[in-house]
Structure formats: structure tokens, C-alpha cells
Amino acid sequence: MTSQVSSPSEQADEAVVGEQRKPAGTKDVRRLDRVIIRFAGDSGDGMQLTGDRFTSETASFGNDLSTLPNFPAEIRAPAGTLPGVSSFQLHFADHDILTPGDAPNVLVAMNPAALKANLGDVPRGAEIIVNTDEFTKRAMQKVGYATSPLEDGSLDGYSLHPVPLTTLTVEALKEFDLTRKEAERSKNMFALGLLSWMYHRPTEGTEKFLKSKFAKKPDIAAANITAFRAGWNFGETTEDFAVSYEIAPATKAFPVGTYRNISGNLALSYGLIAASRQADLPLYLGSYPITPASDILHELSRHKNFGVRTFQAEDEIAGIGAALGAAFGGSLAVTTTSGPGVALKSETIGLAVSLELPLLVIDIQRGGPSTGLPTKTEQADLLQAMFGRNGEAPVPVIAPCTPADCFDAALEAARIALTYRTPVMLLSDGYLANGSEPWRIPETDELPDLTVQFAQGPNHTLDDGSEVFWPYKRDPQTLARPWAIPGTPGLEHRIGGIEKEDGTGNISYAPANHDFMVRTRQAKIDGIEVPDLEVDDPHEAKTLVLGWGSTYGPITAAVRRLRTAGESIAQAHLRHLNPFPRNLGAVLGRYEKVVIPEMNLGQLATLIRAKYLVDAHSYNQVNGMPFKAEQLAKALKEAIDA
């Protein structure tokens, strides 16, 4: 879905409910400037699909949005249990927003487990829509309800809408030749139709999507569309929903352009394709499926028309080995994984450092250690990216800050890898990978020129006057060695993991040569040109909040809240983590206090303290979920007042 919007304006991240409007027919329509909706149910109830469809229609309508999918690691978690609950939260607004929101204004709970697992996040006065058909005695006992929360008064502080979603769906589909169990599967579409009516979402895109998704099963497509329409009609006719809501398009939130909704992994995939086109190199992905990185493999496999080759290897080591071989052969080579896979790939990353070949290693971080929390987010691979290899094996590290920014981060990673002939680590995470937001589709002339020159002939003259090719003779500015494609006449050279002799690339055990090569490889990384760190400090604050990666949204939302409340605080966000921007030390020195929020136990703070001798204050969270804006605002206020 794409939409056109106009020029930007400054808006607060959080805003209040708007005014009442005149009734439309027999129903009132109330205008809001934002809303947060959470769909929750069993992992088999289709909550991710429901949320994704609502998000797509919201994007096509022109709202700004941010999403937070949250689901179990099991393919089919135990039905009706708390660990089996899957949810999808969507925050959309008529202005610029940065996070999926702290607390839902509307909770759609498909069963008792979904209600119990999510009720603690729902503020008093919020709307709760429950599927009463699932509130059986057995289902409630399974999650510890001694009495029905729909009848014991425990939900009196909320605007409760009991709806027999299952019964209504089955009734709507009685004309179809479906079993009751088959008909019940469409209850998520009934719920989607109801919410689409409540918030005036477009419907054409969802109906088109269902026809396409079930093109080979037209009866199933028709049944889902019927359930979707029935949900819409139920909202229009029932007395329980007396008000619907409008959230106008975010016409002033963004620069003029064509926008679409995009997730972090999809943006990364498109960024990699764009990088290969801008470099005029074939794109090669050697990968092994792992949550939450597998979507990149799935997406890139669809784009053979762009010269993309994808290889699903038998394991992580084979995946990166094939990718490194493709780099040797002249491709823009990529391997994708998560934290456990990085551990397995570490030896080959070290080999890429030694060979000095361009290779993109994309780590979609998740909760650890070991298998850890496959579907939950974390930022705890930074030190592994920096130091997780034997010997002195420096690697550039960059991190995108939003789902849409993953596109630009992929291009930047490719620039560094190709220019400096080095493997590059790109650190995204589960929050960015699965979350989504509007993305302005760039024009091709806005993309960087990434073209490279392969070695074509001899580059060194010996004392006797003969011309030879030295594979480790370096560019004096970048310290990059030449990239010689195998099979090029006269450019035969040796590669391998044993230390190379400077210039010739021959095997060398000489102590002085090893010392020189180690220092040269480090100097190459230290010399990478990265932009200076930009600081947002309108009032010459004494406290700086420094972030990296996906903490950007919550930090910025928290900073906006504090400034609205009259506090003075500065903000800066790192994309380049190795090497750091050259002005970082000077920036840190300007502030009395530096606060670093991270979804780990203080890894960036450790690096900052070690390199700049700054007494940075860590604020950490490792619960598998992103920071909430209000939580960070309180922590930053305490830091300001301390």
C-alpha cells in the first residue's frame, strides 16, 4: 500500500483525544488524533495476520503508524494457555509518532488467556472487546480464573464489549459448505471487520488480499470476506457500539513523497537489493533459517529478476562460507542470522578479516544466551560483534534505528564493506525486524553510487623492472587491498587463514610482519569515514541521553515528553558503533551527565567508559520487550534531578 502526504511539521509523540463530532446517521463519530489497538489470542487465532491487515489499511489511509508484533517461539503453542498468547499492537495517528505506544486504548481478547496476559497493560477506561464464546469454565480455569471476569465486576473500570465472535462468525458463514471448526477459523476476520468499522479503515485492500491469498481456494476466500463484511455490519447495526472513531491522515508528518508500510526485515531486503544495483554487482545470500532473520532469506529468494541468488545452507557455518566464497568471486555477499548464528560464524568472519574481502553479516538480535528467547527482542550482541573472534579481528559495526532506517543501514553497510574491503556487522533486532512504519520510497537518483573497480592488471614493479600483481598492496587513503576476481589472467594469488606477508600476500610467520598486519587492519577500520554525531540540544542541557539501534523511538518519545514538561535534555543516537564518530568524545565532554538506555546490561556504556573515560550512567532492560516511553521519561527525569 502506498499513499501521498504533504510537508512536515513538529508534533508531540503523545497527544490527547480530540473533540466530539456530529452523528453520522444513527451513530456518533468521534475524532481522535491517535489510538493504540492490541489484538490478542491464541497463536493459532491469526492475530498477526489480523494486525498486519489492519496496519496495511491504516498505511494506505495515510496515518503515521508503529507496530509491535509479539508471539510465542513455538509453531503451535499450547492452546488457551498464557505462554501461547500471540498479540499485535498498532499505534496510529494523524501526526508524527515514534513507538507502538505504551498502553492500548483498545484490547481485542479472543479468549481468557489473551485477556489475562494483556489486562495489566490496559489503562482504566480503555475499551475491551472479548469473545464471550471462549469464556467457558474449562478455558477460564486453565489460566487461573476462579470466576468469570466478565461477570465478577473485575472489569467494571473498563468499557467492556462482550461479543460472541465465534457464534456470529459461524452464523454468517452458514451458507458455505464448511464444518463448524472451519467456519470458526474466520473469527479473526470478523473481529478485523468490526475494528475496521470502528476506526473507519478502508476495506478494499483486505478483500483484495484475501482473494489473492486464497486464490486456489475460492470458497475459503469468499468465507473470509463474508466474515470480514459481517464484522463491519455488526458494528454498524449493534447497539453496543454507539460510537465510531476517525483518525485523520498524517498529512503534515512527513515530507512530500510516495509512502508504503514496511517492516525492518523487508526494508533490509530492499536495501540489499538496492545496494547490489548501485554497486552493479550480483547479490548473493548464504544463509541458514533462524528467527527472527529468516524473513530476509524468504524475501530475497523472490527477486531473482534483480540478479539475486539465495542459498539456504545446511547450517550457519556453510551459509557464511558460501557467502565468503561469493565475495571472493566478485559478488555483493551477505549472510543473515541471529545471535546464536553469529557465534557459529565467528571463525569465518575472522577469515574474512584476514582475506580482507567485503562481506555483510546481518545479525537480527534476539534474547539470549544460547537459544534464549527466539521471538523476543534484545540488544545484547554488541560486544560479540565488537570482540567475538579470536585474535585481533576488528570489524565495522552499524545499527539501524527504525524499521524504515534498515533500508539506509543496508546501503551504508555495503558502502563500508565495498570501499574498505572488510566484513561489516549490521545489528538490527527483533523489534525492528517485525515492527513496521511508513517508509518514503526513494528515487533512484537519491541512492549512493557504490560502484567498485576490480583489479585489472599488475600493480607493483619489482626491483628488476618486472610488473607483478600484489594482492595486499593497499590504497593509501582507505588501506583497502585490491579486489581481484579469480580467473583474471595474471592476477593469480593465494588466499587462506594463515597470516599474509604485506604486499605479496605470501604466507609469513615473521614477527615484525604480523605486528604490522595486525596494526594495519586495525588502522583500516579506525580510518573509516563516518558522519559526525548529530546532537539534538535546543536549550544547552546539562544531561545527554545517548542511544543506539532500536532504542531511538522510545528515547525520542521520552525526550519529547520531558521537553513538553519544561525539562532541558539533549539527545544523540549512534548509527556507527565501530568506529565511533570522530566527534563523539567532544560531544560527551560537553555534558555533566550522560545516560545510555540499552536492552542489555550496559554494553555500549562499557565501551564508552573504556574509550572516553566518561562516567556514563546505564539504564538497562532485558525482558524481551522494547522500552516504553513513559518508563524512559521517568528514568531520565531522575537522572536530570540527581
XYZ file of C-alpha atoms in Angstrom:
642
model
C 0.000 0.000 0.000
C 1.277 3.480 -0.850
C -0.056 6.926 -0.114
C 0.819 10.559 -0.781
C 1.385 13.023 2.065
C 2.464 16.646 2.314
C 5.189 18.587 4.122
C 6.245 18.002 7.753
C 5.594 19.816 10.996
C 6.757 19.348 14.548
C 4.323 17.247 16.573
C 4.344 15.764 20.063
C 4.727 11.997 20.189
C 1.805 11.599 22.536
C -1.407 13.560 22.137
C -4.843 13.707 23.721
C -8.236 12.663 22.472
C -9.959 15.192 20.231
C -13.465 16.564 20.116
C -16.906 15.053 19.547
C -18.316 15.348 16.038
C -21.886 15.381 14.738
C -23.596 11.984 14.420
C -23.410 10.196 11.098
C -26.766 8.518 10.714
C -27.687 6.823 13.972
C -24.092 6.554 15.181
C -21.844 9.205 16.626
C -18.417 9.717 15.103
C -15.691 10.950 17.416
C -12.476 12.404 16.076
C -9.207 11.313 17.723
C -5.651 12.235 16.926
C -4.230 8.817 17.817
C -5.178 5.374 19.107
C -3.382 2.212 20.245
C -5.061 -1.119 19.455
C -3.906 -4.560 20.567
C -5.241 -7.796 19.064
C -4.603 -10.827 21.299
C -5.475 -14.509 21.114
C -4.037 -17.976 20.704
C -1.067 -18.265 18.378
C -3.405 -20.125 16.009
C -6.086 -17.406 16.026
C -4.471 -15.337 13.285
C -3.667 -12.285 15.385
C -0.538 -11.456 13.391
C -2.466 -11.625 10.122
C -5.285 -9.542 11.599
C -2.881 -6.903 12.852
C -0.954 -6.887 9.598
C -4.117 -6.322 7.551
C -5.305 -3.533 9.847
C -1.841 -1.983 9.572
C -1.836 -2.157 5.774
C -5.200 -0.424 5.543
C -4.048 2.185 8.043
C -0.935 2.845 5.971
C -2.979 3.191 2.786
C -5.238 5.683 4.597
C -2.195 7.855 5.303
C -1.773 7.665 9.078
C 1.614 7.551 10.720
C 1.967 4.229 12.497
C 4.216 1.945 14.514
C 3.623 -1.723 15.305
C 4.718 -4.310 17.853
C 4.064 -7.972 16.982
C 4.563 -10.306 19.949
C 4.228 -14.064 19.582
C 5.460 -17.353 21.081
C 8.500 -19.176 19.768
C 6.551 -22.413 19.275
C 4.956 -23.001 15.871
C 1.751 -24.001 17.664
C 1.922 -23.090 21.324
C -0.465 -24.782 23.801
C -3.969 -23.524 23.067
C -5.675 -21.482 25.747
C -2.550 -21.025 27.884
C -0.717 -17.859 28.878
C 2.526 -18.898 27.114
C 0.507 -19.487 23.947
C -0.842 -15.946 23.673
C 0.023 -14.043 20.488
C -0.594 -10.300 20.192
C -0.192 -7.474 17.726
C -0.172 -3.838 18.840
C -0.665 -0.940 16.451
C -0.292 2.763 17.264
C -1.559 5.100 14.549
C -2.108 8.830 14.480
C -2.695 11.994 12.487
C 0.788 13.222 13.478
C 4.354 12.015 13.761
C 4.741 9.124 16.233
C 7.760 7.047 17.185
C 6.667 3.976 19.171
C 3.933 1.313 19.186
C 2.592 3.034 22.308
C 2.885 2.260 25.986
C -0.681 1.090 26.730
C -3.520 0.051 24.411
C -6.687 2.126 24.218
C -8.456 -0.931 22.795
C -7.824 -4.594 23.601
C -9.400 -7.314 21.488
C -9.167 -10.511 23.555
C -10.125 -13.701 21.743
C -10.038 -15.918 24.866
C -9.460 -15.825 28.651
C -5.698 -16.338 28.270
C -5.448 -13.314 25.984
C -7.389 -11.193 28.459
C -5.333 -12.241 31.454
C -1.972 -11.925 29.682
C -2.680 -8.392 28.480
C -5.025 -6.804 31.009
C -2.146 -5.468 33.108
C -1.125 -3.203 30.221
C -4.617 -1.774 29.684
C -5.398 1.512 31.471
C -8.694 2.062 33.253
C -11.357 3.429 30.959
C -9.985 1.682 27.886
C -12.215 -0.416 25.642
C -12.035 -4.200 25.875
C -13.707 -6.384 23.255
C -13.921 -10.027 24.341
C -15.033 -13.135 22.511
C -17.555 -14.435 25.041
C -17.833 -17.820 23.296
C -14.367 -18.757 24.556
C -15.047 -17.902 28.205
C -16.016 -21.434 29.180
C -15.409 -22.772 32.670
C -12.599 -25.039 31.473
C -10.871 -22.278 29.479
C -11.023 -19.884 32.434
C -9.700 -22.466 34.890
C -6.770 -23.161 32.558
C -5.456 -19.630 33.163
C -6.435 -19.363 36.828
C -9.774 -17.566 36.714
C -11.908 -18.905 39.605
C -14.856 -16.826 38.410
C -15.678 -15.222 35.109
C -14.024 -11.783 34.803
C -16.941 -10.818 32.579
C -19.364 -11.245 35.495
C -17.471 -10.761 38.771
C -17.011 -6.991 38.463
C -13.246 -7.088 37.920
C -13.682 -5.292 34.591
C -16.018 -2.573 35.857
C -13.354 0.082 35.367
C -13.209 -0.594 31.635
C -15.568 -0.085 28.714
C -16.379 -3.750 28.170
C -17.900 -5.046 24.921
C -18.855 -8.732 25.206
C -19.254 -10.097 21.682
C -19.912 -13.758 20.768
C -17.420 -13.593 17.912
C -17.337 -17.318 17.223
C -21.131 -17.710 17.161
C -21.597 -14.654 14.960
C -18.930 -15.867 12.546
C -20.428 -19.352 12.250
C -23.879 -17.834 11.695
C -22.538 -15.514 8.995
C -20.960 -18.457 7.171
C -23.867 -20.916 7.389
C -24.458 -20.651 3.619
C -20.966 -22.084 2.990
C -20.220 -25.779 2.930
C -17.861 -25.573 5.915
C -17.593 -27.539 9.121
C -18.062 -25.557 12.319
C -14.336 -25.804 13.006
C -13.519 -24.443 9.552
C -16.003 -21.599 9.962
C -14.605 -20.693 13.382
C -11.202 -20.020 11.826
C -12.648 -16.883 10.220
C -13.467 -15.225 13.534
C -10.331 -13.131 13.278
C -11.706 -11.652 10.046
C -14.979 -10.873 11.820
C -13.002 -9.047 14.512
C -10.999 -7.234 11.820
C -14.217 -6.109 10.138
C -15.600 -4.813 13.431
C -12.450 -2.819 14.208
C -12.308 -1.565 10.632
C -15.815 -0.149 11.114
C -14.939 1.344 14.499
C -11.955 3.239 13.084
C -13.147 3.930 9.545
C -10.437 1.861 7.910
C -10.574 1.126 4.161
C -11.775 -2.378 3.259
C -10.922 -2.835 -0.406
C -7.311 -3.782 0.241
C -8.201 -6.521 2.721
C -10.774 -8.059 0.396
C -8.267 -7.995 -2.452
C -5.649 -9.561 -0.172
C -7.999 -12.393 0.848
C -8.874 -13.143 -2.767
C -5.176 -13.335 -3.602
C -4.163 -15.327 -0.514
C -6.826 -17.978 -1.099
C -6.837 -17.806 -4.895
C -6.632 -21.599 -5.123
C -9.441 -21.984 -2.570
C -12.142 -19.547 -3.717
C -14.683 -20.884 -1.206
C -12.306 -20.107 1.693
C -11.616 -16.665 0.251
C -15.344 -15.972 -0.047
C -15.958 -17.196 3.508
C -13.267 -14.928 4.956
C -14.556 -11.941 3.004
C -18.086 -12.691 4.206
C -16.892 -12.877 7.825
C -14.993 -9.606 7.365
C -18.090 -7.876 5.993
C -20.241 -9.383 8.729
C -17.956 -7.857 11.357
C -18.266 -4.463 9.684
C -22.067 -4.761 9.502
C -22.238 -5.875 13.137
C -20.506 -2.694 14.220
C -22.871 -0.631 12.088
C -26.050 -2.228 13.464
C -25.380 -3.324 17.051
C -26.423 -1.102 19.941
C -23.282 -1.999 21.917
C -21.069 0.190 19.721
C -22.704 3.599 19.726
C -19.595 5.477 18.638
C -17.059 5.040 15.867
C -13.811 6.947 15.578
C -11.906 8.903 12.967
C -8.156 9.467 12.921
C -7.290 11.795 10.048
C -4.328 11.094 7.756
C -0.962 12.389 8.953
C -0.786 14.955 6.166
C 1.791 17.138 7.948
C 4.001 14.453 9.459
C 6.292 13.681 6.521
C 8.000 15.234 3.516
C 6.166 15.014 0.202
C 6.550 11.624 -1.423
C 5.149 8.180 -2.051
C 4.972 6.069 1.093
C 4.326 2.465 1.934
C 4.183 0.446 5.125
C 7.358 -1.554 5.645
C 8.870 -3.858 8.264
C 12.524 -3.810 9.232
C 13.379 -7.117 7.575
C 11.620 -6.115 4.364
C 13.414 -2.755 4.375
C 16.731 -4.563 4.866
C 15.956 -6.860 1.945
C 15.135 -3.941 -0.319
C 18.230 -2.098 0.876
C 20.443 -5.045 -0.027
C 18.916 -5.258 -3.497
C 19.357 -1.512 -3.971
C 22.976 -1.759 -2.834
C 23.714 -4.520 -5.348
C 22.168 -2.451 -8.160
C 24.084 0.671 -7.120
C 27.299 -1.361 -6.975
C 26.482 -3.151 -10.243
C 27.264 -6.442 -8.524
C 25.197 -9.605 -8.225
C 23.731 -10.095 -4.747
C 24.473 -13.411 -3.061
C 22.900 -14.515 0.218
C 24.287 -17.556 2.008
C 22.047 -18.204 4.980
C 20.529 -20.707 7.359
C 16.968 -20.103 8.642
C 16.832 -18.640 12.142
C 14.275 -16.483 13.953
C 13.957 -13.516 13.530
C 16.176 -13.255 10.428
C 14.502 -15.823 8.153
C 12.208 -13.261 6.508
C 15.213 -11.763 4.714
C 16.020 -15.129 3.118
C 12.371 -15.584 2.164
C 12.110 -12.115 0.633
C 15.376 -12.135 -1.297
C 14.533 -15.525 -2.791
C 11.646 -13.784 -4.601
C 13.906 -11.387 -6.503
C 15.932 -13.436 -8.958
C 14.974 -10.859 -11.586
C 17.381 -8.454 -9.856
C 20.278 -10.880 -10.095
C 19.806 -12.149 -6.533
C 20.990 -15.629 -5.643
C 19.938 -17.179 -2.355
C 21.463 -20.318 -0.875
C 19.747 -21.976 2.077
C 22.683 -23.828 3.574
C 22.684 -26.889 5.808
C 23.991 -24.876 8.762
C 25.268 -21.461 9.806
C 28.907 -22.236 9.016
C 28.121 -23.388 5.497
C 25.991 -20.291 4.925
C 28.752 -17.813 5.690
C 31.363 -19.990 3.980
C 29.374 -19.866 0.746
C 28.870 -16.116 1.144
C 32.592 -15.531 1.638
C 33.285 -17.609 -1.466
C 30.825 -15.435 -3.387
C 32.674 -12.336 -2.139
C 35.924 -13.806 -3.446
C 34.162 -14.325 -6.770
C 33.028 -10.709 -7.058
C 29.517 -10.641 -5.612
C 27.996 -8.381 -3.014
C 27.912 -11.144 -0.425
C 25.577 -11.319 2.562
C 24.875 -13.736 5.368
C 21.938 -13.302 7.750
C 21.471 -14.740 11.213
C 20.756 -14.010 14.862
C 22.988 -14.130 17.935
C 23.479 -17.932 18.144
C 24.378 -17.989 14.449
C 26.958 -15.223 14.866
C 28.718 -17.428 17.394
C 28.946 -20.228 14.826
C 30.044 -17.873 12.058
C 32.781 -16.203 14.107
C 35.683 -18.223 12.668
C 34.676 -17.410 9.104
C 34.203 -13.735 9.993
C 37.804 -13.838 11.212
C 38.798 -15.441 7.904
C 37.053 -12.597 6.057
C 39.053 -10.123 8.160
C 42.255 -11.894 7.142
C 41.272 -12.150 3.471
C 40.069 -8.520 3.530
C 37.003 -9.188 1.411
C 33.669 -7.317 1.528
C 31.006 -9.308 3.379
C 27.806 -8.167 5.098
C 26.990 -10.071 8.290
C 23.455 -9.164 9.359
C 22.568 -10.039 12.943
C 18.878 -9.684 13.852
C 19.383 -9.765 17.608
C 17.118 -11.702 19.968
C 17.058 -12.625 23.626
C 19.911 -14.896 24.749
C 22.137 -16.589 25.758
C 22.099 -19.847 23.783
C 18.681 -20.412 22.204
C 17.285 -17.887 24.674
C 14.107 -16.114 23.566
C 13.828 -16.637 19.794
C 10.833 -14.323 19.260
C 11.716 -11.605 21.793
C 13.950 -8.611 21.227
C 17.277 -7.661 22.799
C 20.415 -5.590 22.045
C 22.905 -7.899 23.713
C 25.141 -8.818 20.751
C 27.118 -5.570 20.605
C 30.181 -6.876 22.444
C 30.019 -10.097 20.431
C 30.036 -8.035 17.233
C 32.974 -5.999 18.519
C 35.148 -8.723 20.011
C 33.607 -12.141 19.337
C 36.501 -13.546 17.308
C 39.915 -14.951 18.125
C 42.905 -12.680 17.717
C 42.774 -9.042 16.731
C 39.953 -9.127 14.189
C 38.346 -5.661 14.006
C 35.047 -5.340 12.152
C 32.936 -2.221 11.450
C 29.575 -2.272 13.264
C 26.489 -0.259 12.350
C 22.918 -0.328 13.665
C 19.636 0.956 12.167
C 17.304 2.879 14.463
C 13.827 2.284 12.974
C 12.229 -0.312 10.672
C 12.415 2.046 7.677
C 16.002 3.014 8.534
C 17.027 -0.604 7.903
C 16.976 0.256 4.180
C 19.531 3.042 4.580
C 21.609 0.996 7.027
C 21.945 -1.776 4.444
C 23.237 0.718 1.892
C 25.692 2.158 4.417
C 26.956 -1.303 5.390
C 27.519 -2.089 1.719
C 29.387 1.223 1.213
C 31.798 0.455 4.015
C 32.322 -3.178 3.007
C 32.978 -2.382 -0.645
C 35.100 0.727 -0.066
C 37.320 -0.708 2.662
C 37.279 -4.417 1.697
C 36.110 -5.674 5.053
C 33.323 -7.687 6.604
C 30.718 -5.417 8.230
C 28.350 -6.308 11.062
C 24.842 -4.844 10.872
C 22.933 -5.102 14.157
C 19.170 -4.986 13.842
C 16.868 -6.722 16.348
C 13.514 -8.463 16.637
C 11.682 -5.232 17.476
C 12.846 -3.552 14.261
C 12.658 -6.707 12.154
C 8.988 -7.443 12.845
C 7.779 -3.912 13.573
C 6.650 -1.626 10.783
C 6.193 2.033 9.949
C 5.673 4.264 6.877
C 8.660 4.472 4.543
C 9.169 7.052 1.824
C 10.175 5.224 -1.326
C 13.351 6.961 -2.538
C 14.067 7.985 -6.098
C 16.944 6.086 -7.695
C 18.980 9.270 -8.103
C 18.906 9.688 -4.299
C 20.791 6.429 -3.777
C 24.582 6.441 -3.312
C 26.975 5.373 -6.052
C 28.564 2.161 -4.791
C 30.418 1.093 -7.937
C 33.767 -0.594 -7.404
C 36.800 -1.170 -9.576
C 38.160 -4.678 -9.756
C 41.868 -5.177 -10.249
C 42.642 -5.440 -13.961
C 46.385 -5.976 -14.129
C 49.759 -5.757 -12.366
C 50.029 -3.136 -9.631
C 53.662 -3.409 -8.489
C 57.075 -3.181 -10.101
C 59.885 -5.347 -8.747
C 63.496 -4.249 -8.451
C 64.322 -6.000 -11.723
C 61.626 -3.966 -13.518
C 59.137 -6.766 -13.947
C 55.475 -5.955 -13.236
C 53.537 -8.232 -10.893
C 50.244 -8.314 -9.010
C 50.453 -7.870 -5.254
C 47.112 -8.799 -3.651
C 47.908 -6.925 -0.429
C 49.202 -3.688 -1.873
C 46.914 -1.082 -0.353
C 45.106 2.054 -1.369
C 46.951 4.794 0.535
C 43.694 6.503 1.645
C 41.418 3.590 2.560
C 44.110 0.927 3.190
C 41.881 -1.418 1.155
C 43.618 -4.128 -0.825
C 42.722 -4.704 -4.496
C 39.728 -6.930 -5.294
C 40.912 -9.400 -7.906
C 38.313 -11.689 -9.475
C 39.548 -15.297 -9.754
C 40.258 -16.230 -13.343
C 41.575 -12.819 -14.324
C 44.814 -13.505 -16.269
C 47.921 -12.502 -14.386
C 46.116 -11.858 -11.100
C 46.500 -15.289 -9.573
C 47.015 -15.016 -5.817
C 46.888 -17.091 -2.661
C 44.125 -16.817 -0.060
C 43.743 -18.554 3.286
C 43.646 -18.045 7.007
C 47.379 -18.073 7.731
C 48.979 -14.654 8.167
C 49.842 -12.881 4.934
C 53.002 -11.038 4.052
C 52.435 -7.346 3.494
C 52.082 -6.642 -0.196
C 52.780 -10.072 -1.689
C 50.159 -11.988 0.281
C 52.575 -14.873 0.735
C 52.400 -16.889 3.952
C 54.507 -15.237 6.623
C 55.359 -16.145 10.214
C 57.713 -13.181 10.659
C 57.012 -11.429 13.981
C 57.520 -7.944 12.573
C 55.212 -8.633 9.627
C 52.460 -9.966 11.885
C 52.718 -6.899 14.092
C 52.490 -4.672 11.032
C 49.498 -6.509 9.539
C 47.564 -6.513 12.817
C 48.092 -2.772 13.237
C 47.281 -2.095 9.574
C 43.989 -3.977 9.715
C 43.060 -2.014 12.841
C 44.096 1.270 11.223
C 41.896 0.495 8.230
C 38.824 0.157 10.466
C 39.769 3.181 12.561
C 40.112 5.239 9.390
C 36.657 4.527 8.006
C 34.890 7.788 7.191
C 31.616 8.041 9.115
C 29.447 11.146 9.637
C 29.867 13.198 12.792
C 27.364 12.546 15.560
C 24.447 14.978 15.445
C 23.127 16.258 18.778
C 19.590 17.491 19.375
C 20.049 20.087 22.122
C 17.839 23.166 21.721
C 18.371 24.514 25.263
C 22.045 23.785 26.129
C 21.157 20.978 28.507
C 23.438 19.515 31.151
C 22.223 15.938 30.581
C 22.696 13.934 27.370
C 20.815 10.726 26.590
C 22.835 8.589 24.174
C 21.296 5.607 22.398
C 21.923 3.146 19.603
C 19.774 0.884 17.467
C 16.086 0.360 18.165
C 16.008 2.420 21.366
C 15.690 5.503 19.140
C 11.876 5.586 19.149
C 11.298 5.194 22.890
C 14.184 7.565 23.747
C 12.939 10.264 21.382
C 9.362 9.895 22.644
C 10.596 10.199 26.237
C 12.692 13.267 25.390
C 9.666 14.916 23.785
C 7.614 14.300 26.919
C 10.292 15.794 29.146
C 10.721 18.870 26.984
C 6.943 19.370 26.883
C 7.063 19.301 30.687
C 9.724 22.024 30.678
C 12.837 19.881 31.209
C 16.096 20.525 29.383
C 17.716 17.402 27.952
C 19.907 16.662 24.930
C 19.715 13.598 22.713
C 22.142 11.840 20.370
C 21.874 8.480 18.649
C 24.686 6.327 17.284
C 24.463 4.501 13.989
C 28.195 3.766 13.732
C 29.461 1.747 16.697
C 32.842 0.804 15.231
C 34.449 3.104 14.521
C 32.670 5.691 16.622
C 32.106 9.126 15.037
C 35.223 11.262 15.416
C 33.411 13.965 17.364
C 31.866 11.589 19.928
C 34.469 12.324 22.602
C 33.967 16.074 22.227
C 30.189 15.654 22.399
C 30.374 13.596 25.589
C 32.711 16.139 27.159
C 30.112 18.903 26.853
C 27.683 17.326 29.313
C 27.716 16.849 33.057
C 25.667 13.648 32.835
C 25.401 11.000 30.124
C 22.602 8.399 30.280
C 22.690 5.350 27.988
C 19.478 3.268 27.810
C 20.057 -0.201 26.352
C 18.221 -3.503 26.055
C 21.202 -5.276 27.609
C 23.200 -4.894 30.810
C 25.242 -1.918 29.637
C 27.357 -2.938 26.637
C 27.577 0.430 24.893
C 28.093 2.080 28.275
C 31.057 -0.250 28.849
C 32.613 0.784 25.526
C 32.006 4.486 26.190
C 33.525 4.320 29.664
C 36.562 2.437 28.391
C 37.294 4.636 25.389
C 36.375 8.093 26.671
C 36.692 7.708 30.470
C 33.163 9.113 30.839
C 31.137 8.085 33.882
C 28.140 7.151 31.760
C 25.007 6.070 33.609
C 23.431 2.862 32.305
C 19.680 2.297 32.223
C 19.005 -1.283 31.220
C 16.157 -3.649 30.381
C 16.365 -7.299 29.338
C 12.781 -8.579 29.462
C 12.436 -9.305 25.743
C 10.320 -6.197 25.122
C 11.214 -2.678 23.938
C 11.323 0.247 26.336
C 8.140 2.186 26.998
C 8.304 5.951 26.541
C 6.855 6.757 29.974
C 9.291 4.376 31.652
C 12.251 6.091 29.998
C 10.864 9.554 30.712
C 10.774 8.772 34.437
C 14.311 7.348 34.394
C 15.675 10.361 32.514
C 13.885 12.786 34.841
C 15.551 11.060 37.810
C 18.923 11.416 36.071
C 18.336 15.126 35.462
C 17.358 15.694 39.095
C 20.128 13.573 40.608
